[in-house]
């Protein structure tokens, strides 16, 4: 209807990225609050309720750099400097399980899954340049 509703009233929050789920109904928000970058979830309720941001995923040590959904909406992919260098991880939305998908020496960023969910593309840094990589993403749906 053209109206605008704020998702947060945190004065010290800075939005880094907003990623609507392909299934609809929720939005992943990468937010920097007092120097910590975490993923928040905004569930889009019915007309009578106002959407609110809720903490979803963060790390005590490290930062999350970017987020993107798998095409089926089952996984939220993100890059983070967790367990060493910056790598790509997948959060299975229903279970909360987090899997590390890459293990690169100098960093993997900006994950994107192909429309059929069979390949993962990401940007990596090596030898003083950024390169685009892809590989089969069978680990995304592994149990």
Short mmCIF file of N, CA and C in Angstrom, two decimals:
data_model
loop_
_atom_site.label_atom_id
_atom_site.label_comp_id
_atom_site.label_asym_id
_atom_site.label_seq_id
_atom_site.Cartn_x
_atom_site.Cartn_y
_atom_site.Cartn_z
N UNK A 1 0.80 -1.20 0.00
CA UNK A 1 0.00 0.00 0.00
C UNK A 1 0.85 1.27 0.00
N UNK A 2 2.17 1.11 -0.08
CA UNK A 2 3.05 2.27 -0.16
C UNK A 2 3.52 2.82 1.18
N UNK A 3 3.08 2.24 2.30
CA UNK A 3 3.53 2.73 3.60
C UNK A 3 4.90 2.16 3.92
N UNK A 4 5.63 2.85 4.78
CA UNK A 4 6.96 2.43 5.18
C UNK A 4 6.98 2.20 6.69
N UNK A 5 7.51 1.04 7.12
CA UNK A 5 7.61 0.71 8.54
C UNK A 5 9.06 0.43 8.88
N UNK A 6 9.62 1.11 9.90
CA UNK A 6 11.00 0.80 10.30
C UNK A 6 11.07 -0.57 10.96
N UNK A 7 12.13 -1.35 10.68
CA UNK A 7 12.32 -2.65 11.30
C UNK A 7 13.01 -2.55 12.64
N UNK A 8 13.80 -1.52 12.83
CA UNK A 8 14.54 -1.40 14.07
C UNK A 8 14.57 0.06 14.51
N UNK A 9 14.64 0.22 15.79
CA UNK A 9 14.78 1.55 16.36
C UNK A 9 16.13 1.70 17.05
N UNK A 10 17.08 0.80 16.76
CA UNK A 10 18.40 0.86 17.35
C UNK A 10 19.17 2.01 16.73
N UNK A 11 19.49 2.99 17.53
CA UNK A 11 20.17 4.18 17.02
C UNK A 11 21.60 3.88 16.60
N UNK A 12 22.23 2.88 17.21
CA UNK A 12 23.63 2.58 16.91
C UNK A 12 23.78 1.44 15.90
N UNK A 13 22.73 1.08 15.19
CA UNK A 13 22.77 -0.01 14.22
C UNK A 13 23.00 0.53 12.81
N UNK A 14 23.84 -0.19 12.06
CA UNK A 14 24.08 0.16 10.65
C UNK A 14 23.79 -1.06 9.79
N UNK A 15 22.89 -0.90 8.84
CA UNK A 15 22.55 -1.99 7.93
C UNK A 15 23.69 -2.23 6.96
N UNK A 16 24.07 -3.47 6.77
CA UNK A 16 25.09 -3.86 5.80
C UNK A 16 24.47 -4.53 4.58
N UNK A 17 23.47 -5.36 4.81
CA UNK A 17 22.85 -6.08 3.69
C UNK A 17 21.47 -6.57 4.11
N UNK A 18 20.55 -6.59 3.16
CA UNK A 18 19.21 -7.11 3.38
C UNK A 18 18.96 -8.17 2.31
N UNK A 19 18.53 -9.37 2.74
CA UNK A 19 18.32 -10.49 1.82
C UNK A 19 16.96 -11.13 2.07
N UNK A 20 15.96 -10.81 1.25
CA UNK A 20 14.64 -11.44 1.40
C UNK A 20 14.70 -12.92 1.03
N UNK A 21 14.00 -13.75 1.78
CA UNK A 21 13.95 -15.18 1.50
C UNK A 21 13.19 -15.42 0.20
N UNK A 22 13.66 -16.37 -0.64
CA UNK A 22 12.91 -16.69 -1.85
C UNK A 22 11.56 -17.34 -1.55
N UNK A 23 11.39 -17.86 -0.35
CA UNK A 23 10.11 -18.44 0.06
C UNK A 23 9.11 -17.38 0.52
N UNK A 24 9.62 -16.17 0.77
CA UNK A 24 8.77 -15.10 1.30
C UNK A 24 8.58 -15.24 2.80
N UNK A 25 8.06 -14.22 3.40
CA UNK A 25 7.72 -14.29 4.81
C UNK A 25 8.82 -13.90 5.78
N UNK A 26 10.08 -13.87 5.34
CA UNK A 26 11.15 -13.46 6.23
C UNK A 26 12.29 -12.84 5.45
N UNK A 27 13.07 -12.06 6.17
CA UNK A 27 14.20 -11.35 5.57
C UNK A 27 15.40 -11.53 6.48
N UNK A 28 16.55 -11.88 5.89
CA UNK A 28 17.81 -11.92 6.64
C UNK A 28 18.46 -10.55 6.52
N UNK A 29 18.90 -10.02 7.65
CA UNK A 29 19.48 -8.68 7.68
C UNK A 29 20.85 -8.76 8.33
N UNK A 30 21.87 -8.32 7.61
CA UNK A 30 23.21 -8.23 8.18
C UNK A 30 23.32 -6.84 8.77
N UNK A 31 23.53 -6.80 10.07
CA UNK A 31 23.48 -5.55 10.81
C UNK A 31 24.73 -5.41 11.66
N UNK A 32 25.30 -4.22 11.66
CA UNK A 32 26.44 -3.91 12.52
C UNK A 32 25.90 -3.12 13.70
N UNK A 33 26.04 -3.69 14.89
CA UNK A 33 25.61 -3.03 16.12
C UNK A 33 26.81 -2.91 17.03
N UNK A 34 27.24 -1.71 17.28
CA UNK A 34 28.38 -1.42 18.13
C UNK A 34 29.61 -2.22 17.72
N UNK A 35 29.86 -2.29 16.42
CA UNK A 35 31.05 -2.95 15.89
C UNK A 35 30.95 -4.44 15.67
N UNK A 36 29.84 -5.08 16.05
CA UNK A 36 29.66 -6.51 15.83
C UNK A 36 28.66 -6.73 14.69
N UNK A 37 29.09 -7.49 13.68
CA UNK A 37 28.20 -7.79 12.55
C UNK A 37 27.55 -9.14 12.76
N UNK A 38 26.24 -9.13 12.82
CA UNK A 38 25.45 -10.35 13.04
C UNK A 38 24.29 -10.39 12.07
N UNK A 39 23.74 -11.58 11.92
CA UNK A 39 22.56 -11.75 11.08
C UNK A 39 21.33 -11.70 11.98
N UNK A 40 20.38 -10.89 11.57
CA UNK A 40 19.09 -10.79 12.25
C UNK A 40 18.02 -11.30 11.29
N UNK A 41 16.93 -11.75 11.86
CA UNK A 41 15.81 -12.22 11.05
C UNK A 41 14.63 -11.30 11.28
N UNK A 42 14.01 -10.87 10.20
CA UNK A 42 12.77 -10.11 10.28
C UNK A 42 11.67 -11.01 9.73
N UNK A 43 10.78 -11.43 10.59
CA UNK A 43 9.63 -12.21 10.16
C UNK A 43 8.54 -11.22 9.80
N UNK A 44 7.98 -11.40 8.63
CA UNK A 44 6.96 -10.48 8.14
C UNK A 44 5.59 -11.02 8.53
N UNK A 45 5.01 -10.50 9.62
CA UNK A 45 3.74 -11.02 10.11
C UNK A 45 2.56 -10.52 9.27
N UNK A 46 1.38 -10.85 9.74
CA UNK A 46 0.17 -10.39 9.06
C UNK A 46 0.00 -8.89 9.15
N UNK A 47 -1.05 -8.40 8.57
CA UNK A 47 -1.29 -6.96 8.49
C UNK A 47 -1.39 -6.27 9.85
N UNK A 48 -1.83 -6.99 10.88
CA UNK A 48 -2.07 -6.34 12.17
C UNK A 48 -0.79 -6.12 12.97
N UNK A 49 0.26 -6.87 12.66
CA UNK A 49 1.49 -6.78 13.43
C UNK A 49 2.59 -6.08 12.65
N UNK A 50 3.48 -5.46 13.39
CA UNK A 50 4.62 -4.78 12.80
C UNK A 50 5.82 -5.72 12.76
N UNK A 51 6.55 -5.78 11.66
CA UNK A 51 7.73 -6.66 11.62
C UNK A 51 8.81 -6.14 12.57
N UNK A 52 9.54 -7.07 13.17
CA UNK A 52 10.62 -6.74 14.10
C UNK A 52 11.85 -7.58 13.76
N UNK A 53 13.01 -7.03 14.07
CA UNK A 53 14.26 -7.76 13.91
C UNK A 53 14.54 -8.58 15.16
N UNK A 54 14.96 -9.83 14.94
CA UNK A 54 15.34 -10.72 16.04
C UNK A 54 16.74 -11.26 15.76
N UNK A 55 17.63 -11.29 16.77
CA UNK A 55 18.96 -11.86 16.55
C UNK A 55 18.83 -13.30 16.05
N UNK A 56 19.68 -13.66 15.07
CA UNK A 56 19.60 -14.98 14.47
C UNK A 56 20.93 -15.69 14.55
N UNK A 57 21.99 -15.06 14.08
CA UNK A 57 23.29 -15.73 14.06
C UNK A 57 24.39 -14.70 14.24
N UNK A 58 25.28 -14.98 15.15
CA UNK A 58 26.42 -14.12 15.39
C UNK A 58 27.55 -14.94 15.99
N UNK A 59 28.69 -14.34 16.14
CA UNK A 59 29.85 -15.03 16.68
C UNK A 59 30.48 -14.21 17.79
N UNK A 60 30.93 -14.90 18.83
CA UNK A 60 31.61 -14.21 19.92
C UNK A 60 32.91 -13.59 19.41
N UNK A 61 33.61 -14.31 18.56
CA UNK A 61 34.84 -13.80 17.95
C UNK A 61 34.72 -13.99 16.45
N UNK A 62 34.91 -12.93 15.71
CA UNK A 62 34.79 -12.99 14.25
C UNK A 62 33.63 -12.14 13.78
N UNK A 63 33.51 -12.05 12.48
CA UNK A 63 32.47 -11.22 11.88
C UNK A 63 31.85 -11.93 10.69
N UNK A 64 30.63 -11.58 10.40
CA UNK A 64 29.93 -12.07 9.21
C UNK A 64 29.98 -10.95 8.18
N UNK A 65 30.32 -11.28 6.94
CA UNK A 65 30.55 -10.24 5.92
C UNK A 65 29.44 -10.09 4.90
N UNK A 66 28.76 -11.17 4.53
CA UNK A 66 27.68 -11.06 3.56
C UNK A 66 26.76 -12.26 3.67
N UNK A 67 25.53 -12.12 3.17
CA UNK A 67 24.54 -13.19 3.25
C UNK A 67 23.83 -13.33 1.91
N UNK A 68 23.35 -14.55 1.66
CA UNK A 68 22.59 -14.84 0.45
C UNK A 68 21.82 -16.14 0.69
N UNK A 69 20.65 -16.25 0.11
CA UNK A 69 19.83 -17.45 0.26
C UNK A 69 20.10 -18.46 -0.83
N UNK A 70 19.91 -19.75 -0.52
CA UNK A 70 19.86 -20.76 -1.57
C UNK A 70 18.54 -20.57 -2.31
N UNK A 71 18.46 -20.98 -3.58
CA UNK A 71 17.23 -20.73 -4.35
C UNK A 71 15.97 -21.35 -3.74
N UNK A 72 16.12 -22.48 -3.03
CA UNK A 72 14.96 -23.12 -2.42
C UNK A 72 14.61 -22.54 -1.05
N UNK A 73 15.44 -21.63 -0.52
CA UNK A 73 15.18 -21.00 0.76
C UNK A 73 15.47 -21.86 1.96
N UNK A 74 16.05 -23.05 1.75
CA UNK A 74 16.37 -23.95 2.87
C UNK A 74 17.62 -23.53 3.61
N UNK A 75 18.53 -22.84 2.92
CA UNK A 75 19.81 -22.46 3.52
C UNK A 75 20.07 -20.98 3.36
N UNK A 76 20.68 -20.43 4.39
CA UNK A 76 21.17 -19.06 4.34
C UNK A 76 22.69 -19.17 4.30
N UNK A 77 23.28 -18.71 3.20
CA UNK A 77 24.73 -18.77 3.06
C UNK A 77 25.34 -17.46 3.53
N UNK A 78 26.53 -17.55 4.10
CA UNK A 78 27.21 -16.35 4.57
C UNK A 78 28.71 -16.58 4.59
N UNK A 79 29.46 -15.51 4.51
CA UNK A 79 30.90 -15.60 4.67
C UNK A 79 31.26 -15.02 6.02
N UNK A 80 32.23 -15.66 6.68
CA UNK A 80 32.61 -15.23 8.03
C UNK A 80 34.04 -15.63 8.32
N UNK A 81 34.68 -14.87 9.18
CA UNK A 81 36.03 -15.24 9.61
C UNK A 81 35.94 -16.03 10.92
N UNK A 82 35.46 -17.23 10.77
CA UNK A 82 35.23 -18.14 11.88
C UNK A 82 36.12 -19.36 11.65
N UNK A 83 36.77 -19.84 12.66
CA UNK A 83 37.66 -21.01 12.54
C UNK A 83 38.83 -20.74 11.60
N UNK A 84 39.41 -19.59 11.66
CA UNK A 84 40.55 -19.28 10.80
C UNK A 84 40.23 -18.16 9.84
N UNK A 85 40.49 -18.38 8.55
CA UNK A 85 40.26 -17.35 7.53
C UNK A 85 38.79 -17.19 7.21
N UNK A 86 38.53 -16.29 6.27
CA UNK A 86 37.15 -16.03 5.84
C UNK A 86 36.72 -17.13 4.89
N UNK A 87 35.63 -17.81 5.21
CA UNK A 87 35.11 -18.89 4.40
C UNK A 87 33.59 -18.79 4.28
N UNK A 88 33.03 -19.66 3.45
CA UNK A 88 31.60 -19.70 3.20
C UNK A 88 30.97 -20.77 4.10
N UNK A 89 29.85 -20.40 4.71
CA UNK A 89 29.10 -21.31 5.58
C UNK A 89 27.66 -21.33 5.12
N UNK A 90 26.94 -22.41 5.50
CA UNK A 90 25.52 -22.52 5.20
C UNK A 90 24.77 -22.81 6.48
N UNK A 91 23.76 -22.00 6.76
CA UNK A 91 22.87 -22.22 7.89
C UNK A 91 21.62 -22.91 7.36
N UNK A 92 21.35 -24.13 7.86
CA UNK A 92 20.10 -24.79 7.49
C UNK A 92 19.01 -24.16 8.34
N UNK A 93 18.08 -23.48 7.70
CA UNK A 93 17.11 -22.64 8.39
C UNK A 93 16.25 -23.43 9.37
N UNK A 94 15.76 -24.61 8.97
CA UNK A 94 14.84 -25.37 9.82
C UNK A 94 15.51 -25.94 11.07
N UNK A 95 16.77 -26.38 10.96
CA UNK A 95 17.43 -27.04 12.09
C UNK A 95 18.41 -26.15 12.84
N UNK A 96 18.87 -25.08 12.20
CA UNK A 96 19.88 -24.24 12.82
C UNK A 96 21.30 -24.78 12.67
N UNK A 97 21.47 -25.85 11.92
CA UNK A 97 22.78 -26.44 11.69
C UNK A 97 23.60 -25.56 10.77
N UNK A 98 24.87 -25.32 11.14
CA UNK A 98 25.79 -24.54 10.31
C UNK A 98 26.87 -25.46 9.79
N UNK A 99 27.10 -25.40 8.47
CA UNK A 99 28.16 -26.19 7.83
C UNK A 99 29.14 -25.26 7.14
N UNK A 100 30.42 -25.57 7.26
CA UNK A 100 31.44 -24.84 6.52
C UNK A 100 31.54 -25.46 5.13
N UNK A 101 31.40 -24.63 4.07
CA UNK A 101 31.41 -25.13 2.70
C UNK A 101 32.75 -24.97 2.00
N UNK A 102 33.53 -23.97 2.40
CA UNK A 102 34.83 -23.77 1.76
C UNK A 102 35.92 -23.78 2.82
N UNK A 103 37.14 -23.99 2.33
CA UNK A 103 38.32 -23.92 3.18
C UNK A 103 39.44 -23.37 2.32
N UNK A 104 39.46 -22.05 2.15
CA UNK A 104 40.45 -21.41 1.29
C UNK A 104 41.43 -20.63 2.15
N UNK A 105 42.61 -20.43 1.62
CA UNK A 105 43.69 -19.82 2.39
C UNK A 105 43.47 -18.33 2.66
N UNK A 106 42.99 -17.58 1.68
CA UNK A 106 42.97 -16.13 1.82
C UNK A 106 41.58 -15.50 1.81
N UNK A 107 40.54 -16.30 1.87
CA UNK A 107 39.21 -15.74 2.00
C UNK A 107 38.27 -16.08 0.86
N UNK A 108 37.03 -16.41 1.22
CA UNK A 108 35.94 -16.66 0.27
C UNK A 108 34.78 -15.77 0.66
N UNK A 109 34.23 -15.05 -0.30
CA UNK A 109 33.18 -14.06 -0.06
C UNK A 109 32.06 -14.19 -1.07
N UNK A 110 30.94 -13.55 -0.79
CA UNK A 110 29.82 -13.40 -1.71
C UNK A 110 29.30 -14.72 -2.28
N UNK A 111 28.84 -15.64 -1.42
CA UNK A 111 28.34 -16.92 -1.92
C UNK A 111 27.05 -16.79 -2.70
N UNK A 112 26.95 -17.56 -3.78
CA UNK A 112 25.74 -17.62 -4.59
C UNK A 112 25.56 -19.06 -5.07
N UNK A 113 24.38 -19.60 -4.92
CA UNK A 113 24.07 -20.97 -5.36
C UNK A 113 23.33 -20.88 -6.68
N UNK A 114 23.66 -21.80 -7.60
CA UNK A 114 23.00 -21.84 -8.90
C UNK A 114 21.51 -22.10 -8.73
N UNK A 115 20.69 -21.73 -9.72
CA UNK A 115 19.24 -21.90 -9.61
C UNK A 115 18.79 -23.33 -9.28
N UNK A 116 19.52 -24.33 -9.78
CA UNK A 116 19.17 -25.73 -9.48
C UNK A 116 19.77 -26.22 -8.17
N UNK A 117 20.60 -25.41 -7.55
CA UNK A 117 21.21 -25.77 -6.27
C UNK A 117 22.36 -26.73 -6.37
N UNK A 118 22.96 -26.85 -7.56
CA UNK A 118 24.03 -27.83 -7.75
C UNK A 118 25.43 -27.23 -7.71
N UNK A 119 25.55 -25.93 -7.81
CA UNK A 119 26.87 -25.30 -7.81
C UNK A 119 26.88 -24.09 -6.90
N UNK A 120 28.04 -23.87 -6.31
CA UNK A 120 28.26 -22.71 -5.47
C UNK A 120 29.31 -21.85 -6.13
N UNK A 121 29.01 -20.58 -6.30
CA UNK A 121 29.99 -19.64 -6.83
C UNK A 121 30.35 -18.67 -5.70
N UNK A 122 31.61 -18.26 -5.67
CA UNK A 122 32.05 -17.31 -4.67
C UNK A 122 33.29 -16.59 -5.16
N UNK A 123 33.58 -15.48 -4.53
CA UNK A 123 34.76 -14.69 -4.86
C UNK A 123 35.83 -15.02 -3.83
N UNK A 124 37.05 -15.22 -4.30
CA UNK A 124 38.15 -15.49 -3.38
C UNK A 124 39.32 -14.58 -3.70
N UNK A 125 40.09 -14.32 -2.69
CA UNK A 125 41.27 -13.47 -2.85
C UNK A 125 42.50 -14.37 -2.88
N UNK A 126 43.37 -14.13 -3.86
CA UNK A 126 44.66 -14.83 -3.91
C UNK A 126 45.59 -14.08 -4.85
N UNK A 127 46.81 -14.09 -4.51
CA UNK A 127 47.86 -13.48 -5.34
C UNK A 127 47.53 -12.04 -5.75
N UNK A 128 47.15 -11.24 -4.77
CA UNK A 128 46.88 -9.81 -4.98
C UNK A 128 45.77 -9.52 -5.98
N UNK A 129 44.79 -10.43 -6.07
CA UNK A 129 43.63 -10.20 -6.94
C UNK A 129 42.45 -11.02 -6.44
N UNK A 130 41.28 -10.66 -6.91
CA UNK A 130 40.07 -11.41 -6.59
C UNK A 130 39.72 -12.29 -7.78
N UNK A 131 39.30 -13.52 -7.52
CA UNK A 131 38.91 -14.46 -8.57
C UNK A 131 37.52 -15.02 -8.25
N UNK A 132 36.80 -15.40 -9.31
CA UNK A 132 35.50 -16.04 -9.16
C UNK A 132 35.70 -17.55 -9.25
N UNK A 133 35.18 -18.28 -8.28
CA UNK A 133 35.30 -19.73 -8.26
C UNK A 133 33.92 -20.35 -8.24
N UNK A 134 33.86 -21.62 -8.64
CA UNK A 134 32.64 -22.39 -8.49
C UNK A 134 33.01 -23.84 -8.22
N UNK A 135 32.15 -24.54 -7.52
CA UNK A 135 32.31 -25.97 -7.33
C UNK A 135 30.97 -26.59 -7.07
N UNK A 136 30.92 -27.92 -7.21
CA UNK A 136 29.67 -28.63 -6.94
C UNK A 136 29.32 -28.48 -5.47
N UNK A 137 28.10 -28.16 -5.18
CA UNK A 137 27.71 -27.87 -3.80
C UNK A 137 27.00 -29.05 -3.15
N UNK A 138 27.50 -30.26 -3.38
CA UNK A 138 26.86 -31.43 -2.79
C UNK A 138 26.88 -31.35 -1.27
N UNK A 139 27.84 -30.65 -0.68
CA UNK A 139 27.91 -30.54 0.77
C UNK A 139 26.76 -29.69 1.33
N UNK A 140 26.15 -28.87 0.50
CA UNK A 140 25.06 -28.04 0.96
C UNK A 140 23.89 -28.89 1.45
N UNK A 141 23.60 -29.97 0.72
CA UNK A 141 22.45 -30.81 1.08
C UNK A 141 22.86 -32.10 1.79
N UNK A 142 24.13 -32.23 2.16
CA UNK A 142 24.59 -33.42 2.87
C UNK A 142 23.98 -33.47 4.27
N UNK A 143 23.75 -34.62 4.74
CA UNK A 143 23.21 -34.80 6.10
C UNK A 143 24.29 -35.30 7.01
#
